[in-house]
Amino acid sequence: MFFSSLSSCSTRVSNEIGAGQPQAAKRATRVVMYMALSEGLVISFTMFLLRNVWGYMYSNEQEVVTYIARMLPILGISFFIDGLHSSLSGRIKMHCT
């Protein structure tokens, strides 16, 4: 998925720092953060907008549709935070080693 490309940024950043180019590493980090924010917002917004319809893909029972509609905003926030976490985790690991 898209988030795997975000986590690969840590390799790019560490390669740039190893090559003695801290500005390129900073730019790569900014690009991946913008990508993570935009992708997270699109996924979260889509889940929030389709929360009352999404459940009908799985069941016709109103109780199931209601539960899915309640859970989708939480899942959307989870996707948003996961994208930020996966893009920042490589940067944090790089500074710890």
mmCIF file of C-alpha atoms in Angstrom:
data_model
loop_
_atom_site.group_PDB
_atom_site.id
_atom_site.type_symbol
_atom_site.label_atom_id
_atom_site.label_comp_id
_atom_site.label_asym_id
_atom_site.label_seq_id
_atom_site.Cartn_x
_atom_site.Cartn_y
_atom_site.Cartn_z
ATOM 1 C CA MET A 1 0.000 0.000 0.000
ATOM 2 C CA PHE A 2 0.949 3.650 -0.011
ATOM 3 C CA PHE A 3 2.254 3.646 3.554
ATOM 4 C CA SER A 4 5.029 1.206 2.676
ATOM 5 C CA SER A 5 6.515 3.846 0.381
ATOM 6 C CA LEU A 6 6.364 6.304 3.257
ATOM 7 C CA SER A 7 8.366 4.024 5.508
ATOM 8 C CA SER A 8 11.009 3.599 2.800
ATOM 9 C CA CYS A 9 11.826 7.277 3.237
ATOM 10 C CA SER A 10 14.053 6.362 6.180
ATOM 11 C CA THR A 11 16.453 4.649 3.789
ATOM 12 C CA ARG A 12 16.474 7.695 1.534
ATOM 13 C CA VAL A 13 17.094 10.055 4.443
ATOM 14 C CA SER A 14 19.889 7.924 5.891
ATOM 15 C CA ASN A 15 21.533 7.646 2.453
ATOM 16 C CA GLU A 16 21.435 11.415 2.023
ATOM 17 C CA ILE A 17 22.919 11.999 5.462
ATOM 18 C CA GLY A 18 25.588 9.364 4.794
ATOM 19 C CA ALA A 19 26.446 11.174 1.575
ATOM 20 C CA GLY A 20 26.903 14.405 3.521
ATOM 21 C CA GLN A 21 23.800 16.108 2.132
ATOM 22 C CA PRO A 22 21.642 17.143 5.101
ATOM 23 C CA GLN A 23 19.550 19.552 2.999
ATOM 24 C CA ALA A 24 18.504 16.739 0.661
ATOM 25 C CA ALA A 25 17.593 14.611 3.704
ATOM 26 C CA LYS A 26 15.516 17.459 5.092
ATOM 27 C CA ARG A 27 13.744 17.883 1.743
ATOM 28 C CA ALA A 28 13.013 14.141 1.505
ATOM 29 C CA THR A 29 11.530 14.218 5.003
ATOM 30 C CA ARG A 30 9.311 17.158 4.112
ATOM 31 C CA VAL A 31 8.102 15.507 0.913
ATOM 32 C CA VAL A 32 7.180 12.294 2.688
ATOM 33 C CA MET A 33 5.382 14.217 5.447
ATOM 34 C CA TYR A 34 3.294 16.078 2.873
ATOM 35 C CA MET A 35 2.524 12.784 1.163
ATOM 36 C CA ALA A 36 1.528 11.170 4.466
ATOM 37 C CA LEU A 37 -0.684 14.100 5.431
ATOM 38 C CA SER A 38 -2.453 14.273 2.081
ATOM 39 C CA GLU A 39 -2.993 10.502 1.819
ATOM 40 C CA GLY A 40 -4.174 10.299 5.419
ATOM 41 C CA LEU A 41 -6.608 13.140 4.910
ATOM 42 C CA VAL A 42 -8.023 11.596 1.727
ATOM 43 C CA ILE A 43 -8.519 8.181 3.344
ATOM 44 C CA SER A 44 -9.962 9.615 6.571
ATOM 45 C CA PHE A 45 -12.272 12.005 4.739
ATOM 46 C CA THR A 46 -13.513 9.232 2.424
ATOM 47 C CA MET A 47 -14.210 6.909 5.333
ATOM 48 C CA PHE A 48 -16.029 9.658 7.187
ATOM 49 C CA LEU A 49 -18.180 10.578 4.192
ATOM 50 C CA LEU A 50 -19.068 6.961 3.335
ATOM 51 C CA ARG A 51 -19.601 5.770 6.917
ATOM 52 C CA ASN A 52 -23.374 5.368 6.503
ATOM 53 C CA VAL A 53 -23.039 3.507 3.190
ATOM 54 C CA TRP A 54 -19.954 1.373 3.794
ATOM 55 C CA GLY A 55 -21.734 -1.150 6.005
ATOM 56 C CA TYR A 56 -24.117 -2.187 3.230
ATOM 57 C CA MET A 57 -21.151 -3.723 1.377
ATOM 58 C CA TYR A 58 -20.955 -6.311 4.144
ATOM 59 C CA SER A 59 -24.492 -6.796 5.387
ATOM 60 C CA ASN A 60 -28.090 -5.688 4.963
ATOM 61 C CA GLU A 61 -28.780 -5.788 8.703
ATOM 62 C CA GLN A 62 -29.254 -2.335 10.140
ATOM 63 C CA GLU A 63 -27.405 -3.200 13.362
ATOM 64 C CA VAL A 64 -24.238 -4.162 11.450
ATOM 65 C CA VAL A 65 -24.452 -1.020 9.298
ATOM 66 C CA THR A 66 -24.834 1.126 12.415
ATOM 67 C CA TYR A 67 -21.811 -0.447 14.121
ATOM 68 C CA ILE A 68 -19.665 0.004 11.029
ATOM 69 C CA ALA A 69 -20.797 3.635 10.749
ATOM 70 C CA ARG A 70 -19.697 4.189 14.350
ATOM 71 C CA MET A 71 -16.316 2.540 13.834
ATOM 72 C CA LEU A 72 -15.269 4.103 10.518
ATOM 73 C CA PRO A 73 -14.331 7.557 11.896
ATOM 74 C CA ILE A 74 -12.071 5.847 14.435
ATOM 75 C CA LEU A 75 -10.564 3.702 11.698
ATOM 76 C CA GLY A 76 -10.007 6.798 9.544
ATOM 77 C CA ILE A 77 -8.135 8.516 12.369
ATOM 78 C CA SER A 78 -6.113 5.339 12.818
ATOM 79 C CA PHE A 79 -5.094 5.347 9.135
ATOM 80 C CA PHE A 80 -4.136 9.011 9.375
ATOM 81 C CA ILE A 81 -1.950 8.483 12.435
ATOM 82 C CA ASP A 82 -0.464 5.284 10.984
ATOM 83 C CA GLY A 83 0.710 7.171 7.912
ATOM 84 C CA LEU A 84 2.400 9.800 10.036
ATOM 85 C CA HIS A 85 3.912 7.158 12.292
ATOM 86 C CA SER A 86 5.313 5.063 9.476
ATOM 87 C CA SER A 87 6.918 8.094 7.842
ATOM 88 C CA LEU A 88 8.409 9.394 11.092
ATOM 89 C CA SER A 89 9.515 6.079 12.564
ATOM 90 C CA GLY A 90 12.422 5.729 10.166
ATOM 91 C CA ARG A 91 13.573 9.225 10.969
ATOM 92 C CA ILE A 92 13.451 8.538 14.691
ATOM 93 C CA LYS A 93 15.270 5.205 14.307
ATOM 94 C CA MET A 94 17.929 6.890 12.222
ATOM 95 C CA HIS A 95 18.680 9.404 14.971
ATOM 96 C CA CYS A 96 18.813 6.709 17.648
ATOM 97 C CA THR A 97 21.447 4.611 15.884
#
